[in-house]
Amino acid sequence: MMQKPITWRLLILVAGILLGLLAGVGLSAPATAAAPGSVAAASYGTGLDLDVRYNGTFVVKGNGYKAMKVYVKVVRINKNGTSNIVAHKNLRTNNGNFEWSGTKLQCGKTYQAHSYSYKDGWDSSRMLPVRC
């Protein structure tokens, strides 16, 4: 015996809603979740700082790192949003901390430090405009 079409439609609708609720319990990643290696891995200033001393030399300081070796680079941020590496170095940490000084940075340019280690991932400092 066939039921009325409206009953079947309601049954399919209710079954779809229930399956959707059950699938939602799996807690899939939201659409805004960042991919590995993207900016989400960069914590912007959490443990990494870039500073310029009075004589124009830069100092990169890091703290709280789990790795024993860290790759650090200082980049110049161009007006179009691209960046150029101006200095880079592999550093050893001392109890999770490091400090590195480098040569003078150009006046009127904006710089940022980045670090990477296998255990800590990418980290970035604040952007620092150099004024002379």
CSV table of N, CA and C in Angstrom, one decimal:
chain,number,residue,atom,x,y,z
A,1,MET,N,0.8,-1.2,0.0
A,1,MET,CA,0.0,0.0,0.0
A,1,MET,C,0.9,1.2,0.0
A,2,MET,N,0.6,2.2,-0.8
A,2,MET,CA,1.5,3.4,-1.0
A,2,MET,C,0.9,4.5,-0.1
A,3,GLN,N,1.9,5.2,0.5
A,3,GLN,CA,1.5,6.3,1.3
A,3,GLN,C,1.4,7.6,0.5
A,4,LYS,N,0.9,8.6,1.0
A,4,LYS,CA,0.8,9.8,0.3
A,4,LYS,C,2.2,10.4,0.1
A,5,PRO,N,2.4,11.1,-1.0
A,5,PRO,CA,3.7,11.7,-1.3
A,5,PRO,C,4.1,12.7,-0.2
A,6,ILE,N,3.3,13.4,0.4
A,6,ILE,CA,3.7,14.4,1.4
A,6,ILE,C,4.3,13.7,2.6
A,7,THR,N,3.8,12.5,3.0
A,7,THR,CA,4.3,11.7,4.1
A,7,THR,C,5.7,11.3,3.8
A,8,TRP,N,6.0,10.8,2.6
A,8,TRP,CA,7.3,10.4,2.2
A,8,TRP,C,8.3,11.6,2.2
A,9,ARG,N,7.8,12.7,1.7
A,9,ARG,CA,8.7,13.9,1.7
A,9,ARG,C,9.1,14.3,3.1
A,10,LEU,N,8.1,14.3,4.0
A,10,LEU,CA,8.4,14.6,5.4
A,10,LEU,C,9.3,13.6,6.0
A,11,LEU,N,9.1,12.3,5.7
A,11,LEU,CA,10.0,11.3,6.3
A,11,LEU,C,11.4,11.5,5.8
A,12,ILE,N,11.6,11.8,4.5
A,12,ILE,CA,13.0,12.0,3.9
A,12,ILE,C,13.6,13.3,4.5
A,13,LEU,N,12.8,14.3,4.8
A,13,LEU,CA,13.2,15.6,5.4
A,13,LEU,C,13.7,15.3,6.8
A,14,VAL,N,12.9,14.6,7.6
A,14,VAL,CA,13.3,14.3,9.0
A,14,VAL,C,14.6,13.5,9.0
A,15,ALA,N,14.6,12.5,8.1
A,15,ALA,CA,15.8,11.6,8.1
A,15,ALA,C,17.1,12.4,7.7
A,16,GLY,N,16.9,13.3,6.8
A,16,GLY,CA,18.0,14.2,6.4
A,16,GLY,C,18.5,15.1,7.5
A,17,ILE,N,17.6,15.6,8.2
A,17,ILE,CA,17.9,16.5,9.4
A,17,ILE,C,18.6,15.7,10.5
A,18,LEU,N,18.1,14.5,10.7
A,18,LEU,CA,18.8,13.6,11.8
A,18,LEU,C,20.2,13.2,11.3
A,19,LEU,N,20.4,12.9,10.1
A,19,LEU,CA,21.7,12.5,9.6
A,19,LEU,C,22.6,13.7,9.6
A,20,GLY,N,22.1,14.9,9.3
A,20,GLY,CA,22.9,16.1,9.4
A,20,GLY,C,23.3,16.4,10.8
A,21,LEU,N,22.4,16.2,11.7
A,21,LEU,CA,22.8,16.4,13.1
A,21,LEU,C,23.8,15.4,13.6
A,22,LEU,N,23.7,14.2,13.2
A,22,LEU,CA,24.7,13.2,13.6
A,22,LEU,C,26.0,13.5,13.0
A,23,ALA,N,26.0,13.9,11.7
A,23,ALA,CA,27.3,14.3,11.1
A,23,ALA,C,27.9,15.5,11.7
A,24,GLY,N,27.1,16.4,12.2
A,24,GLY,CA,27.6,17.6,12.9
A,24,GLY,C,28.3,17.3,14.2
A,25,VAL,N,28.0,16.2,14.8
A,25,VAL,CA,28.6,15.8,16.1
A,25,VAL,C,30.1,15.5,15.9
A,26,GLY,N,30.5,15.1,14.7
A,26,GLY,CA,31.9,14.8,14.4
A,26,GLY,C,32.8,16.0,14.5
A,27,LEU,N,32.3,17.2,14.7
A,27,LEU,CA,33.1,18.5,14.9
A,27,LEU,C,34.1,18.6,13.8
A,28,SER,N,33.7,18.7,12.6
A,28,SER,CA,34.6,19.0,11.5
A,28,SER,C,35.1,20.4,11.6
A,29,ALA,N,36.2,20.7,10.9
A,29,ALA,CA,36.9,22.0,10.9
A,29,ALA,C,36.0,23.0,10.3
A,30,PRO,N,35.9,24.2,10.8
A,30,PRO,CA,35.1,25.3,10.2
A,30,PRO,C,35.8,25.8,8.9
A,31,ALA,N,35.0,26.5,8.1
A,31,ALA,CA,35.6,26.9,6.8
A,31,ALA,C,36.7,28.0,7.0
A,32,THR,N,36.8,28.6,8.2
A,32,THR,CA,37.8,29.6,8.4
A,32,THR,C,39.1,29.0,9.0
A,33,ALA,N,39.1,27.7,9.2
A,33,ALA,CA,40.3,27.1,9.8
A,33,ALA,C,41.5,27.3,8.8
A,34,ALA,N,42.6,27.7,9.3
A,34,ALA,CA,43.8,27.9,8.5
A,34,ALA,C,44.5,26.7,8.2
A,35,ALA,N,45.1,26.6,7.0
A,35,ALA,CA,45.9,25.5,6.6
A,35,ALA,C,47.2,25.4,7.3
A,36,PRO,N,47.9,24.3,7.5
A,36,PRO,CA,49.2,24.2,8.1
A,36,PRO,C,50.2,25.0,7.4
A,37,GLY,N,51.1,25.7,8.1
A,37,GLY,CA,52.1,26.5,7.5
A,37,GLY,C,51.6,27.9,7.1
A,38,SER,N,50.4,28.2,7.4
A,38,SER,CA,49.9,29.6,7.0
A,38,SER,C,50.1,30.5,8.2
A,39,VAL,N,49.4,31.6,8.1
A,39,VAL,CA,49.6,32.6,9.2
A,39,VAL,C,49.1,32.1,10.5
A,40,ALA,N,48.3,31.2,10.6
A,40,ALA,CA,47.8,30.7,11.9
A,40,ALA,C,49.0,30.1,12.7
A,41,ALA,N,50.0,29.6,12.0
A,41,ALA,CA,51.2,29.1,12.7
A,41,ALA,C,52.0,30.2,13.2
A,42,ALA,N,51.9,31.4,12.6
A,42,ALA,CA,52.7,32.5,13.1
A,42,ALA,C,51.9,33.2,14.2
A,43,SER,N,52.5,33.4,15.3
A,43,SER,CA,51.8,33.9,16.4
A,43,SER,C,52.0,35.4,16.7
A,44,TYR,N,52.7,36.1,15.8
A,44,TYR,CA,52.9,37.5,15.8
A,44,TYR,C,53.3,38.1,17.2
A,45,GLY,N,54.6,37.9,17.5
A,45,GLY,CA,55.1,38.5,18.6
A,45,GLY,C,55.2,37.7,19.9
A,46,THR,N,54.6,36.5,19.8
A,46,THR,CA,54.6,35.6,20.9
A,46,THR,C,56.0,34.9,21.0
A,47,GLY,N,56.9,35.6,21.7
A,47,GLY,CA,58.3,35.0,21.8
A,47,GLY,C,59.3,35.5,20.9
A,48,LEU,N,58.9,36.3,19.9
A,48,LEU,CA,59.9,36.9,18.9
A,48,LEU,C,59.7,38.4,18.9
A,49,ASP,N,60.8,39.1,19.0
A,49,ASP,CA,60.8,40.6,18.9
A,49,ASP,C,61.9,41.1,18.1
A,50,LEU,N,61.6,42.1,17.3
A,50,LEU,CA,62.6,42.8,16.5
A,50,LEU,C,62.7,44.3,17.0
A,51,ASP,N,63.9,44.7,17.2
A,51,ASP,CA,64.1,46.1,17.7
A,51,ASP,C,65.3,46.7,17.0
A,52,VAL,N,65.4,48.0,16.9
A,52,VAL,CA,66.5,48.7,16.3
A,52,VAL,C,67.1,49.6,17.4
A,53,ARG,N,68.4,49.5,17.5
A,53,ARG,CA,69.2,50.2,18.5
A,53,ARG,C,69.5,51.6,17.9
A,54,TYR,N,70.0,52.5,18.8
A,54,TYR,CA,70.2,53.9,18.4
A,54,TYR,C,71.2,54.0,17.3
A,55,ASN,N,72.1,53.1,17.1
A,55,ASN,CA,73.1,53.2,16.0
A,55,ASN,C,72.6,52.5,14.7
A,56,GLY,N,71.4,52.1,14.7
A,56,GLY,CA,70.8,51.5,13.5
A,56,GLY,C,70.9,50.0,13.3
A,57,THR,N,71.6,49.3,14.2
A,57,THR,CA,71.7,47.9,14.2
A,57,THR,C,70.4,47.3,14.7
A,58,PHE,N,70.1,46.1,14.2
A,58,PHE,CA,68.9,45.4,14.7
A,58,PHE,C,69.2,44.3,15.7
A,59,VAL,N,68.2,44.0,16.5
A,59,VAL,CA,68.3,43.0,17.5
A,59,VAL,C,67.1,42.1,17.4
A,60,VAL,N,67.2,40.8,17.2
A,60,VAL,CA,66.1,39.9,17.2
A,60,VAL,C,66.2,39.1,18.5
A,61,LYS,N,65.2,39.1,19.3
A,61,LYS,CA,65.2,38.3,20.5
A,61,LYS,C,64.0,37.3,20.5
A,62,GLY,N,64.3,36.1,20.9
A,62,GLY,CA,63.3,35.0,21.0
A,62,GLY,C,63.3,34.4,22.4
A,63,ASN,N,62.2,34.0,22.9
A,63,ASN,CA,62.1,33.3,24.1
A,63,ASN,C,61.0,32.3,24.1
A,64,GLY,N,61.1,31.3,24.9
A,64,GLY,CA,60.1,30.3,25.1
A,64,GLY,C,60.1,29.2,24.0
A,65,TYR,N,61.2,29.0,23.3
A,65,TYR,CA,61.2,28.1,22.2
A,65,TYR,C,61.5,26.7,22.7
A,66,LYS,N,60.9,25.7,22.1
A,66,LYS,CA,61.1,24.3,22.5
A,66,LYS,C,62.3,23.7,21.8
A,67,ALA,N,62.6,24.2,20.6
A,67,ALA,CA,63.7,23.6,19.8
A,67,ALA,C,65.1,24.1,20.3
A,68,MET,N,66.1,23.3,19.9
A,68,MET,CA,67.5,23.7,20.3
A,68,MET,C,68.1,24.6,19.2
A,69,LYS,N,67.6,24.4,17.9
A,69,LYS,CA,68.1,25.2,16.8
A,69,LYS,C,66.9,25.9,16.1
A,70,VAL,N,67.1,27.2,15.8
A,70,VAL,CA,66.0,28.0,15.2
A,70,VAL,C,66.6,28.8,14.0
A,71,TYR,N,65.9,28.8,12.9
A,71,TYR,CA,66.2,29.6,11.7
A,71,TYR,C,65.5,30.9,11.9
A,72,VAL,N,66.3,32.0,11.8
A,72,VAL,CA,65.7,33.4,12.0
A,72,VAL,C,66.1,34.2,10.7
A,73,LYS,N,65.1,35.0,10.3
A,73,LYS,CA,65.4,35.9,9.2
A,73,LYS,C,64.7,37.2,9.4
A,74,VAL,N,65.4,38.3,8.9
A,74,VAL,CA,64.8,39.6,9.0
A,74,VAL,C,64.5,40.0,7.5
A,75,VAL,N,63.3,40.4,7.3
A,75,VAL,CA,62.8,40.8,6.0
A,75,VAL,C,62.4,42.2,5.9
A,76,ARG,N,62.6,42.8,4.7
A,76,ARG,CA,62.1,44.2,4.4
A,76,ARG,C,60.8,44.0,3.8
A,77,ILE,N,59.8,44.7,4.3
A,77,ILE,CA,58.4,44.7,3.7
A,77,ILE,C,58.3,45.8,2.7
A,78,ASN,N,58.1,45.4,1.5
A,78,ASN,CA,57.9,46.4,0.4
A,78,ASN,C,56.5,47.0,0.4
A,79,LYS,N,56.4,48.1,-0.3
A,79,LYS,CA,55.1,48.8,-0.4
A,79,LYS,C,54.0,48.0,-1.1
A,80,ASN,N,54.4,47.1,-1.9
A,80,ASN,CA,53.4,46.2,-2.6
A,80,ASN,C,53.1,44.9,-1.8
A,81,GLY,N,53.6,44.8,-0.6
A,81,GLY,CA,53.3,43.7,0.2
A,81,GLY,C,54.3,42.5,0.1
A,82,THR,N,55.2,42.5,-0.8
A,82,THR,CA,56.2,41.5,-0.9
A,82,THR,C,57.3,41.8,0.1
A,83,SER,N,58.2,40.8,0.3
A,83,SER,CA,59.2,41.0,1.2
A,83,SER,C,60.6,40.4,0.7
A,84,ASN,N,61.7,41.0,1.1
A,84,ASN,CA,63.0,40.6,0.7
A,84,ASN,C,63.8,40.3,2.0
A,85,ILE,N,64.5,39.2,2.0
A,85,ILE,CA,65.3,38.8,3.1
A,85,ILE,C,66.6,39.7,3.1
A,86,VAL,N,66.8,40.4,4.2
A,86,VAL,CA,68.0,41.2,4.4
A,86,VAL,C,69.1,40.6,5.2
A,87,ALA,N,68.7,39.6,6.1
A,87,ALA,CA,69.6,38.9,6.9
A,87,ALA,C,69.0,37.6,7.4
A,88,HIS,N,69.8,36.6,7.5
A,88,HIS,CA,69.2,35.3,8.1
A,88,HIS,C,70.3,34.5,8.7
A,89,LYS,N,70.0,33.7,9.7
A,89,LYS,CA,71.0,32.9,10.4
A,89,LYS,C,70.3,31.7,11.2
A,90,ASN,N,71.0,30.7,11.3
A,90,ASN,CA,70.6,29.5,12.1
A,90,ASN,C,71.2,29.8,13.5
A,91,LEU,N,70.4,29.7,14.5
A,91,LEU,CA,70.8,30.0,15.9
A,91,LEU,C,70.5,28.9,16.8
A,92,ARG,N,71.4,28.7,17.8
A,92,ARG,CA,71.1,27.8,18.9
A,92,ARG,C,70.4,28.5,20.0
A,93,THR,N,69.5,27.8,20.7
A,93,THR,CA,68.8,28.4,21.8
A,93,THR,C,69.5,28.1,23.1
A,94,ASN,N,69.4,28.9,24.1
A,94,ASN,CA,69.9,28.7,25.4
A,94,ASN,C,68.7,28.7,26.4
A,95,ASN,N,68.3,27.5,26.8
A,95,ASN,CA,67.1,27.4,27.6
A,95,ASN,C,65.9,27.9,26.9
A,96,GLY,N,65.8,27.8,25.6
A,96,GLY,CA,64.7,28.3,24.8
A,96,GLY,C,64.7,29.7,24.4
A,97,ASN,N,65.8,30.4,24.7
A,97,ASN,CA,66.0,31.8,24.4
A,97,ASN,C,67.2,32.0,23.4
A,98,PHE,N,67.1,33.1,22.6
A,98,PHE,CA,68.2,33.5,21.8
A,98,PHE,C,68.2,35.0,21.6
A,99,GLU,N,69.3,35.5,21.2
A,99,GLU,CA,69.4,36.9,20.8
A,99,GLU,C,70.4,37.0,19.7
A,100,TRP,N,70.1,37.9,18.7
A,100,TRP,CA,71.0,38.0,17.5
A,100,TRP,C,71.0,39.5,17.1
A,101,SER,N,72.2,40.0,16.9
A,101,SER,CA,72.3,41.4,16.4
A,101,SER,C,72.9,41.4,15.0
A,102,GLY,N,72.5,42.4,14.2
A,102,GLY,CA,72.9,42.5,12.9
A,102,GLY,C,73.2,43.9,12.4
A,103,THR,N,73.6,44.0,11.2
A,103,THR,CA,74.0,45.3,10.7
A,103,THR,C,72.9,46.3,10.5
A,104,LYS,N,73.2,47.5,10.1
A,104,LYS,CA,72.2,48.6,10.0
A,104,LYS,C,71.1,48.3,9.0
A,105,LEU,N,69.9,48.7,9.4
A,105,LEU,CA,68.8,48.6,8.5
A,105,LEU,C,68.6,50.0,7.8
A,106,GLN,N,68.0,50.0,6.6
A,106,GLN,CA,67.8,51.3,5.9
A,106,GLN,C,66.7,52.1,6.5
A,107,CYS,N,67.0,53.4,6.5
A,107,CYS,CA,66.0,54.4,7.0
A,107,CYS,C,64.8,54.4,6.1
A,108,GLY,N,63.6,54.6,6.7
A,108,GLY,CA,62.4,54.8,5.9
A,108,GLY,C,61.8,53.5,5.4
A,109,LYS,N,62.3,52.3,5.8
A,109,LYS,CA,61.8,51.0,5.4
A,109,LYS,C,61.2,50.3,6.6
A,110,THR,N,60.3,49.3,6.3
A,110,THR,CA,59.7,48.6,7.3
A,110,THR,C,60.2,47.1,7.3
A,111,TYR,N,60.5,46.6,8.5
A,111,TYR,CA,61.1,45.3,8.7
A,111,TYR,C,60.3,44.4,9.6
A,112,GLN,N,60.5,43.1,9.5
A,112,GLN,CA,59.9,42.1,10.3
A,112,GLN,C,60.8,40.9,10.5
A,113,ALA,N,60.8,40.3,11.6
A,113,ALA,CA,61.6,39.1,11.9
A,113,ALA,C,60.7,37.9,11.8
A,114,HIS,N,61.2,36.8,11.3
A,114,HIS,CA,60.5,35.5,11.3
A,114,HIS,C,61.4,34.4,11.8
A,115,SER,N,60.9,33.5,12.5
A,115,SER,CA,61.7,32.3,13.0
A,115,SER,C,61.0,31.1,12.6
A,116,TYR,N,61.7,30.0,12.5
A,116,TYR,CA,61.2,28.7,12.2
A,116,TYR,C,62.0,27.6,12.9
A,117,SER,N,61.3,26.7,13.5
A,117,SER,CA,61.9,25.5,14.0
A,117,SER,C,60.9,24.3,13.9
A,118,TYR,N,61.4,23.1,13.8
A,118,TYR,CA,60.6,22.0,13.6
A,118,TYR,C,59.6,21.8,14.7
A,119,LYS,N,60.0,22.1,16.0
A,119,LYS,CA,59.1,21.9,17.1
A,119,LYS,C,58.2,23.1,17.3
A,120,ASP,N,58.6,24.3,16.9
A,120,ASP,CA,57.8,25.5,17.2
A,120,ASP,C,57.0,26.0,16.0
A,121,GLY,N,57.4,25.6,14.8
A,121,GLY,CA,56.7,26.1,13.6
A,121,GLY,C,57.2,27.6,13.4
A,122,TRP,N,56.4,28.3,12.6
A,122,TRP,CA,56.7,29.7,12.2
A,122,TRP,C,56.3,30.6,13.3
A,123,ASP,N,57.0,31.7,13.5
A,123,ASP,CA,56.7,32.8,14.4
A,123,ASP,C,57.1,34.1,13.7
A,124,SER,N,56.4,35.2,14.0
A,124,SER,CA,56.7,36.5,13.4
A,124,SER,C,56.7,37.5,14.4
A,125,SER,N,57.5,38.5,14.3
A,125,SER,CA,57.5,39.7,15.2
A,125,SER,C,56.6,40.7,14.6
A,126,ARG,N,56.4,41.8,15.3
A,126,ARG,CA,55.7,42.9,14.8
A,126,ARG,C,56.4,43.6,13.7
A,127,MET,N,55.7,44.3,12.8
A,127,MET,CA,56.4,45.1,11.8
A,127,MET,C,57.0,46.3,12.4
A,128,LEU,N,58.2,46.7,12.0
A,128,LEU,CA,58.9,47.8,12.6
A,128,LEU,C,59.4,48.8,11.5
A,129,PRO,N,58.8,50.0,11.5
A,129,PRO,CA,59.3,51.0,10.5
A,129,PRO,C,60.6,51.6,11.1
A,130,VAL,N,61.6,51.7,10.3
A,130,VAL,CA,62.9,52.3,10.8
A,130,VAL,C,62.9,53.8,10.4
A,131,ARG,N,63.0,54.6,11.5
A,131,ARG,CA,63.1,56.1,11.3
A,131,ARG,C,64.4,56.6,11.7
A,132,CYS,N,65.0,57.4,10.9
A,132,CYS,CA,66.4,57.9,11.2
A,132,CYS,C,66.3,59.4,11.4
